[in-house]
Coordinates of C-alpha atoms in Angstrom, one line a residue:
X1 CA 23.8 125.7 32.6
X2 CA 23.5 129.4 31.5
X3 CA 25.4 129.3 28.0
X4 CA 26.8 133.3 27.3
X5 CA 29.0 132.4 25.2
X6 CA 29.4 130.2 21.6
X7 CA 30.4 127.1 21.4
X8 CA 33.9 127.7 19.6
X9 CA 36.5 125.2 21.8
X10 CA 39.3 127.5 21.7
X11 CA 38.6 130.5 23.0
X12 CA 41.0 133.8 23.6
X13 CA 41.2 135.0 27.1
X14 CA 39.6 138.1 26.7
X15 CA 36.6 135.2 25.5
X16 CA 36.5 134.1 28.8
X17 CA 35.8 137.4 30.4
X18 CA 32.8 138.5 27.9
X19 CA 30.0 136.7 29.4
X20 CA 27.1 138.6 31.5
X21 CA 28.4 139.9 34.8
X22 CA 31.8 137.9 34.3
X23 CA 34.0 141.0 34.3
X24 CA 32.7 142.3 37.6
X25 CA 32.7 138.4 39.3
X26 CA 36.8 138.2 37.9
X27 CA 37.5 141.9 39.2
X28 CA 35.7 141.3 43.0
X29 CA 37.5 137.7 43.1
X30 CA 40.8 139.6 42.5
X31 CA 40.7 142.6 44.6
X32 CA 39.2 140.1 47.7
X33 CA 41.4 137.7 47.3
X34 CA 43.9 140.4 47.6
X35 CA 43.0 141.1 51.1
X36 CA 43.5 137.6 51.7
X37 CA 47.3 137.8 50.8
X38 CA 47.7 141.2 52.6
X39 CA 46.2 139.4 56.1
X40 CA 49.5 137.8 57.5
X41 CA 51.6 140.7 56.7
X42 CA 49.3 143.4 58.4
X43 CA 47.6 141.4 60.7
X44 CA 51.0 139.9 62.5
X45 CA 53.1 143.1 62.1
X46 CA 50.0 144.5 63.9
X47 CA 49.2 142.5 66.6
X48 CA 52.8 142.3 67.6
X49 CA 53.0 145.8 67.9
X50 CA 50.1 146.0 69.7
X51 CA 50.9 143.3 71.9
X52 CA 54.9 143.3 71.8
X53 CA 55.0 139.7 71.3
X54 CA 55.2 137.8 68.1
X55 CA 54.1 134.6 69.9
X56 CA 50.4 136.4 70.6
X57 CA 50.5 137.3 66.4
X58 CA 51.2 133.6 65.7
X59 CA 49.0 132.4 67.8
X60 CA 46.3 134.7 66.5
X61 CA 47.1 134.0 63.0
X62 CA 46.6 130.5 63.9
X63 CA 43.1 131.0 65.1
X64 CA 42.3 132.9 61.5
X65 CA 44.0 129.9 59.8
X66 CA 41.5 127.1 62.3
X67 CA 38.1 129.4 62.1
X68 CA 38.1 129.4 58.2
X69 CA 38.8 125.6 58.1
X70 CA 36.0 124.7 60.8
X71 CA 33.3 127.5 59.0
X72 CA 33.6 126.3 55.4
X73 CA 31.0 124.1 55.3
X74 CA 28.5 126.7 57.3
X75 CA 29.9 129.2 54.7
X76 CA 29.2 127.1 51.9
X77 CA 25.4 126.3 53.7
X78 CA 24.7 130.0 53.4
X79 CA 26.0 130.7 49.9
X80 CA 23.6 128.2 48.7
X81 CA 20.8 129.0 51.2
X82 CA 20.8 132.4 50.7
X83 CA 22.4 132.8 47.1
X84 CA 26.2 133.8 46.4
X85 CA 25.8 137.6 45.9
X86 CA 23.8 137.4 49.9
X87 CA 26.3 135.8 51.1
X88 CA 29.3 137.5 49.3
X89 CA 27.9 140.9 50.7
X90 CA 27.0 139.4 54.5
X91 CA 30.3 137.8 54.3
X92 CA 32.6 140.1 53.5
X93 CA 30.9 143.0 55.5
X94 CA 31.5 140.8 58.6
X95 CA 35.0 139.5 57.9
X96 CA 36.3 143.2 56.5
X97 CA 34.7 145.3 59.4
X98 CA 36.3 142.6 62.1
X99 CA 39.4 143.3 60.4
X100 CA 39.2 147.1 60.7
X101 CA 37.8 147.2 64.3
X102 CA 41.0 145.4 65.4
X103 CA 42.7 148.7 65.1
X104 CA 40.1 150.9 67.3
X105 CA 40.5 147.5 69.8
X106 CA 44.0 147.7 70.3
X107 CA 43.9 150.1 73.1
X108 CA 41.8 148.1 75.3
X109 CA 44.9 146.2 76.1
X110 CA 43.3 143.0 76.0
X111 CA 44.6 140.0 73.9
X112 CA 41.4 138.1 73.2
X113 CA 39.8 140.9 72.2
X114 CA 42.6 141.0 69.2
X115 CA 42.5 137.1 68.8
X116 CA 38.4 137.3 69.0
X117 CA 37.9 139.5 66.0
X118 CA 40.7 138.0 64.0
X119 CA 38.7 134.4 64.4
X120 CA 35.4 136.1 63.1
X121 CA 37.3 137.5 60.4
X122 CA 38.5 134.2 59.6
X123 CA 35.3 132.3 60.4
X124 CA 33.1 134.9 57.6
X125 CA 36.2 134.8 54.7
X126 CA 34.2 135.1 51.9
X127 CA 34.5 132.2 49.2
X128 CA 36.0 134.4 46.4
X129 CA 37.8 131.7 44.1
X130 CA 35.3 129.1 44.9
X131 CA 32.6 131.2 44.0
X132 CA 34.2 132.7 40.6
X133 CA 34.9 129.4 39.4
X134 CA 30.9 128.7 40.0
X135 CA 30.0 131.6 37.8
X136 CA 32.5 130.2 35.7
X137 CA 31.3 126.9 35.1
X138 CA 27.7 128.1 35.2
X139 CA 28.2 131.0 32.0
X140 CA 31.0 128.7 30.0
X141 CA 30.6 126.2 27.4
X142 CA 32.2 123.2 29.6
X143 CA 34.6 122.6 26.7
X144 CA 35.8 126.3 28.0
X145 CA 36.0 125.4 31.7
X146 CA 39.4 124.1 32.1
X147 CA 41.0 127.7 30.0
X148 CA 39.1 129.8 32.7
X149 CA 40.4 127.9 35.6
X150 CA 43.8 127.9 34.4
X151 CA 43.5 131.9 34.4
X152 CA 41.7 131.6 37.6
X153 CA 44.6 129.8 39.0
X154 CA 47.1 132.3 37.3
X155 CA 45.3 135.0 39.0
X156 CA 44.8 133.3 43.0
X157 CA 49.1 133.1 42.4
X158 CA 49.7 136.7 41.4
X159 CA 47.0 137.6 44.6
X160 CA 49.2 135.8 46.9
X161 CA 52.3 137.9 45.7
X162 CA 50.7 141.5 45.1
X163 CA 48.8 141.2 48.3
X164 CA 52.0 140.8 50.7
X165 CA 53.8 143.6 48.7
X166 CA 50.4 146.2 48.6
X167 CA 50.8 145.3 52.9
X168 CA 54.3 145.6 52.9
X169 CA 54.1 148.9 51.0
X170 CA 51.5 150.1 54.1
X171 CA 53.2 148.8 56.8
X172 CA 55.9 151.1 55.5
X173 CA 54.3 154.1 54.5
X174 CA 51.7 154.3 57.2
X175 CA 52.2 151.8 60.1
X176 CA 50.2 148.3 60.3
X177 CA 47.3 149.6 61.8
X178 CA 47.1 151.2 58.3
X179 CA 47.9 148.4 56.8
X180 CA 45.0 146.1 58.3
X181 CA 42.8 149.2 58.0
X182 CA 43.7 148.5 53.9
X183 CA 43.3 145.1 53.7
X184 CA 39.4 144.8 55.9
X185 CA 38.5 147.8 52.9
X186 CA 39.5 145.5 50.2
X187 CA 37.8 142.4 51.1
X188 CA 34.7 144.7 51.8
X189 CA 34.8 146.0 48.3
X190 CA 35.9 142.3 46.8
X191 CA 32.8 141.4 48.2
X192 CA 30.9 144.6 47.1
X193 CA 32.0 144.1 43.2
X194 CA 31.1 140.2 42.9
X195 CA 27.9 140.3 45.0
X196 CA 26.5 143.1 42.4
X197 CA 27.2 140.2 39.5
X198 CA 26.8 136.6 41.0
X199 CA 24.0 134.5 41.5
X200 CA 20.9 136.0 43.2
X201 CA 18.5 133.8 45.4
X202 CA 18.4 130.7 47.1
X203 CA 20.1 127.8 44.6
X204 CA 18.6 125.1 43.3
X205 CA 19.6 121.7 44.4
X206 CA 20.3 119.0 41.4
X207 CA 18.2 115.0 41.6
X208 CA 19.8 112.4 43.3
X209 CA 21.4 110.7 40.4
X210 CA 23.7 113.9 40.1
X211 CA 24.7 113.2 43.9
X212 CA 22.3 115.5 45.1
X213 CA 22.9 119.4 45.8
X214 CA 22.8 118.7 49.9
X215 CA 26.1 119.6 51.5
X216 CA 26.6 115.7 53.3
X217 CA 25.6 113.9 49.8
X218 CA 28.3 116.5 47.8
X219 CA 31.3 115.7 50.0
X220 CA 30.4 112.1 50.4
X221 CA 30.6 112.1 46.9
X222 CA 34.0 113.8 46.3
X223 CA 35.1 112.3 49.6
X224 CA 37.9 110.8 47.6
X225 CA 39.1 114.1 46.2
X226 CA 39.0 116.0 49.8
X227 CA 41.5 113.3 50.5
X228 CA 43.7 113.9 47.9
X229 CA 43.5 117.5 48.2
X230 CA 44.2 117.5 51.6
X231 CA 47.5 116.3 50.6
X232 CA 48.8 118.3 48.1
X233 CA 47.7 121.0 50.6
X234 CA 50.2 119.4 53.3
X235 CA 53.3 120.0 51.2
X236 CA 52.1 123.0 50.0
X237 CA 52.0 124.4 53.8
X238 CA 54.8 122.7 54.5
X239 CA 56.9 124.1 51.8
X240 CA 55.8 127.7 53.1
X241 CA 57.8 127.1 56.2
X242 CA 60.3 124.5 54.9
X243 CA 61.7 126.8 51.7
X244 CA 62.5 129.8 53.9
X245 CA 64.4 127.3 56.6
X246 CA 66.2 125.9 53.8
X247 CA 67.4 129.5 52.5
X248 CA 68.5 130.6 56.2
X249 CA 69.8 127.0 56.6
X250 CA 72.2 127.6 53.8
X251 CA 73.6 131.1 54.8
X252 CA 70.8 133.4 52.3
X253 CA 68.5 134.0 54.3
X254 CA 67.1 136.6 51.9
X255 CA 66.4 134.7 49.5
X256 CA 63.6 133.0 51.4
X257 CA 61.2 135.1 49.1
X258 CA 62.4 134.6 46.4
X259 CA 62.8 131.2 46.1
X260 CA 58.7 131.0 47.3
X261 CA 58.3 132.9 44.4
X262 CA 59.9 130.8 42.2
X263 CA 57.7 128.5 43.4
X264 CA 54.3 130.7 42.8
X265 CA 55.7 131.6 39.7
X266 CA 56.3 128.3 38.6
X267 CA 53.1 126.7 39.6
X268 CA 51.3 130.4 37.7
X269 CA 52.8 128.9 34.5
X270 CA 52.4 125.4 34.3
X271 CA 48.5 126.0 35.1
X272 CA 48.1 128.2 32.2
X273 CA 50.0 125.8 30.2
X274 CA 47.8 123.0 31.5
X275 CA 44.7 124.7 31.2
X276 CA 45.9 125.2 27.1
X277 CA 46.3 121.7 26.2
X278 CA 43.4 119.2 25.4
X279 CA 44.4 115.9 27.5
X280 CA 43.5 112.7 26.5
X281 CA 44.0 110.8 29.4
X282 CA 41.2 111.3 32.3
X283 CA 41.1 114.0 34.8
X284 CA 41.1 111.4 38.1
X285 CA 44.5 109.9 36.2
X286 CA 46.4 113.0 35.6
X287 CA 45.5 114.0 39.2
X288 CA 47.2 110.8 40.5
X289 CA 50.2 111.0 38.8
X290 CA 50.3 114.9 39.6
X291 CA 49.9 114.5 43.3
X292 CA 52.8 111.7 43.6
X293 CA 55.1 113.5 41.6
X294 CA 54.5 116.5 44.0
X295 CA 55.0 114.3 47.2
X296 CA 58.4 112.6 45.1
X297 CA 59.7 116.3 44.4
X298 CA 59.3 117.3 47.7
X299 CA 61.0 114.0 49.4
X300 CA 63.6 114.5 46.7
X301 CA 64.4 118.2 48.0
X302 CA 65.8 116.8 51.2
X303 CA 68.4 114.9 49.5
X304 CA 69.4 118.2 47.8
X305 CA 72.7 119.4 48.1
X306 CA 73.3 123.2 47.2
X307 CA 70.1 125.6 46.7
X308 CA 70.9 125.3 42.7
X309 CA 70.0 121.9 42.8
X310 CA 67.3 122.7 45.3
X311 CA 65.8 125.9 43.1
X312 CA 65.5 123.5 40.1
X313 CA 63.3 120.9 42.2
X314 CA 61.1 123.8 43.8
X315 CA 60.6 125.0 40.1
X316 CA 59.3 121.2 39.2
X317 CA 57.5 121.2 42.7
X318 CA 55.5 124.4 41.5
X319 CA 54.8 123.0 37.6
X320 CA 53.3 119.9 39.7
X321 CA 51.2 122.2 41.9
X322 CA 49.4 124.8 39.9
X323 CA 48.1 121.5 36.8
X324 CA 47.0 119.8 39.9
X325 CA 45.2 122.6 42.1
X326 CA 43.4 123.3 39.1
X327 CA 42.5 119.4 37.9
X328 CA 41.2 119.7 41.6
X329 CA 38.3 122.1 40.9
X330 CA 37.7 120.8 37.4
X331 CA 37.0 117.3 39.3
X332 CA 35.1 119.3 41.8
X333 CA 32.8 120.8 39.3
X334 CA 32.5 117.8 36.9
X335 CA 31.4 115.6 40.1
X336 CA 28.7 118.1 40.6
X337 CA 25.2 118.7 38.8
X338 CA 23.9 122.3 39.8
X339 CA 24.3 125.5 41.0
X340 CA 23.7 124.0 45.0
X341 CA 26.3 121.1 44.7
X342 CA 28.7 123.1 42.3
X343 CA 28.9 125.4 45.4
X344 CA 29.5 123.0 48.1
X345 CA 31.6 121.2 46.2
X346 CA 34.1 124.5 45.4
X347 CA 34.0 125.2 48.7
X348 CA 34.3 122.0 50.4
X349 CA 37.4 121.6 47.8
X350 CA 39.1 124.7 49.4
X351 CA 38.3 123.7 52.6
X352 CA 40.0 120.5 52.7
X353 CA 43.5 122.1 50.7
X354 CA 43.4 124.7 53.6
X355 CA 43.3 122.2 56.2
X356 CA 46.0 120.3 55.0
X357 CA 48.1 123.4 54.4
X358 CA 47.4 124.4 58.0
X359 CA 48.7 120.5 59.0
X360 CA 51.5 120.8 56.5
X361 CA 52.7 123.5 57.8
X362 CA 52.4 122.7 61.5
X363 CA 54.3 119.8 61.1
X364 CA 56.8 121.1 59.0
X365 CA 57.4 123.6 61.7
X366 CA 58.4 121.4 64.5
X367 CA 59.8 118.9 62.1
X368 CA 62.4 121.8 61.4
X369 CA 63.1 122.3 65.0
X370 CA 63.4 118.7 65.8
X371 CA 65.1 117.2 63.2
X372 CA 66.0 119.5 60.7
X373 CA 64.5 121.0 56.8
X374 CA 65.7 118.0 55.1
X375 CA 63.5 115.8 57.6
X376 CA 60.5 118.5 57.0
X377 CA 60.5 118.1 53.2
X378 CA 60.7 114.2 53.4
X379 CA 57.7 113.9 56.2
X380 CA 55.8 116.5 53.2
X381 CA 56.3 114.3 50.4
X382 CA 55.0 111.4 52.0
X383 CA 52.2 112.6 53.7
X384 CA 51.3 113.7 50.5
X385 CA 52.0 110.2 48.9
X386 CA 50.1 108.5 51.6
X387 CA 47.0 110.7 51.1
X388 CA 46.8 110.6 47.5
X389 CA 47.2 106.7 47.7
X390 CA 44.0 106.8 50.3
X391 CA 41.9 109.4 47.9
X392 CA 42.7 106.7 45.5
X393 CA 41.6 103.7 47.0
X394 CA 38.5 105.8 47.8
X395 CA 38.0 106.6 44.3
X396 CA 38.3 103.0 43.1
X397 CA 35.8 102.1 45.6
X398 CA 33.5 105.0 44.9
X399 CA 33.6 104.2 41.0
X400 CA 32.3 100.6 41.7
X401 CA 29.6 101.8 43.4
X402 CA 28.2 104.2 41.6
X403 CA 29.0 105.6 37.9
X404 CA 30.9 108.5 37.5
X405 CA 30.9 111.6 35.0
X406 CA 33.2 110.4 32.0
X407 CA 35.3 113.8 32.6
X408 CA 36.3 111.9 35.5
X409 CA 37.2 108.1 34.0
X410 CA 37.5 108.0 30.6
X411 CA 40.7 108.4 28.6
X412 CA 39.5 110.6 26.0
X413 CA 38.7 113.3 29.1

């Protein structure tokens, strides 16, 4: 591991961001990442006014949602193939120029067309957190790690709120063909600013006592934590769809935003909290008992009477979320032994939180029209219970088979 910085274990913020080529990685992931919040605003207000149906918008969005599920393991195959700054330029050329030929495409009056170049968009999404935390992991004194991805985690929250309000702002000003226009030029220039600092080259690939840096040997070996991630993603989709149908199910419809960000906020602060203490109970442990009280919080919320009762659950909902997305990717890069599986493993990580957000909120979605938001939040909580009692039994059969990093099982993690 390239070592850039001392070995002092409590480092300042503006520590984190002094390493070589650091402050241009945490600039790129920001701005792309940005795009990524601004895609459902500008992309759905778009389409629909191209098409005049919101059903074609959803159903589009749906297809971005499915293509960047389905191509993370490719795009994790080509940032280790060809090296992350290749692939963050390839990638983010393709998925920001499909973006801004949707607008030139909306006057040939055909549908797939739209729904085509959305897909690609989706299917090329550069990597931008996973990828950050990489450089990350591979410029930090380890003892730093878990700091840096509590700011990383503090800094994917505030994407997901500036993003929708920089589209909103567009939509307004100029029209959604504007807007989309906006958001393809920033994940272009994301891409642009994180490719001129990250890793050049094909990576290399770590022995096979570390697990190996092929894509099949990394995820078999995190299996467990896909699993478990999976589910956390399932209530966190589900609560995207759930928490604005509670606010309209209780007369305030307008405070559906607000209450999500409650929950962003919330989840911001408990992560950089987290990421400030020194545990001494074991990473795979304090995932566990994160994930279940996520799925309990979330069962609990449909037994809530009153949204004051329900804001205060969201707000414990959100301190269970951000500590636990971001004991996710320290797992993922503990359980990993070079720059090839330290990849796949980010990625693959992503991937699997994504899919189960995609589920989550499916489900939630025709939970809520079947049987009503309190149903929803119950069916989230215990999905998420199930999985995370699966990942586990995975985990205790993974650890009898083969030894894991002590990061990962011992008590004084």
């Amino acid at each position: 591991m390239s070592q850039s910085a001392t070995g002092e274990s409590s480092p300042g913020y503006l520590d984190l961001l002094r390493p070589r080529g650091i402050p241009l990685l945490f600039a790129g992931a920001f701005v792309g990442r940005m795009s990524v919040g601004m895609i459902p605003v500008a992309v759905v207000l778009f389409i629909q006014q191209a098409t005049g149906s919101f059903s074609v918008a959803g159903l589009t969005m749906a297809g971005y949602a499915i293509s960047m599920v389905v191509a993370g393991p490719v795009r994790s195959w080509i940032s280790v193939r060809v090296g992350h700054s290749a692939a963050l330029l390839v990638l983010s050329l393709v998925s920001g120029s499909a973006l801004v030929a949707l607008v030139p495409a909306a006057h040939s009056d055909r549908s797939w067309v739209l729904a085509a170049l959305v897909t690609l968009s989706g299917c090329s999404a550069p990597p931008f957190g996973a990828l950050m935390r990489v450089g990350w992991s591979r410029k930090l004194p380890r003892q730093w790690v878990a700091r840096a991805f509590g700011l990383d985690s503090v800094m994917e929250e505030s994407t997901l709120v500036v993003g929708p309000l920089v589209a909103s702002g567009a939509v307004a000003l100029a029209g959604p063909g504007v807007a989309v226009l906006v958001a393809g030029s920033v994940c272009v220039l994301g891409g642009l600013l994180m490719a001129s600092a990250a890793e050049k080259g094909r990576l290399e690939s770590a022995g096979a006592t570390a697990g190996g840096g092929k894509l099949v040997m990394v995820a078999r070996r995190i299996r467990w934590l896909l699993v478990v991630f999976a589910g956390v993603g399932f209530t966190i989709g589900a609560m995207e769809v759930a928490v604005p149908a509670l606010a309209t199910e209780a007369g305030r419809a307008s405070l559906a935003g607000g209450l999500l960000a409650i929950l962003a906020l919330g989840s911001a602060v408990a992560a950089l909290l987290y990421g400030r203490r020194d545990w001494h109970v074991s990473a795979s442990a304090r995932l566990i008992v994160l994930a279940l009280l996520l799925g309990s919080v979330a069962a609990l919320v449909a037994t809530a009477h009153g949204l004051g009762l329900a804001i205060a659950l969201l707000v414990l909902a959100g301190a269970a979320i951000g500590p636990a997305v971001m004991t996710v990717y320290l797992l993922a890069d503990a359980l990993a032994e070079g720059a090839a599986a330290k990849t796949h493993s980010a990625i693959l990580v992503n991937v699997a939180c994504n899919g189960g957000a995609g589920l989550g909120a499916a489900v939630a979605g025709m939970a809520i029209a079947d049987f009503g938001v309190s149903r929803a939040f119950l069916l989230s909580g215990s999905a998420t219970a199930i999985a995370t009692g699966l990942g586990f039994a995975l985990f205790v059969r993974d650890r009898n088979l083969a030894p894991l990093p002590s990061v990962v099982t011992d008590c004084s993690a």
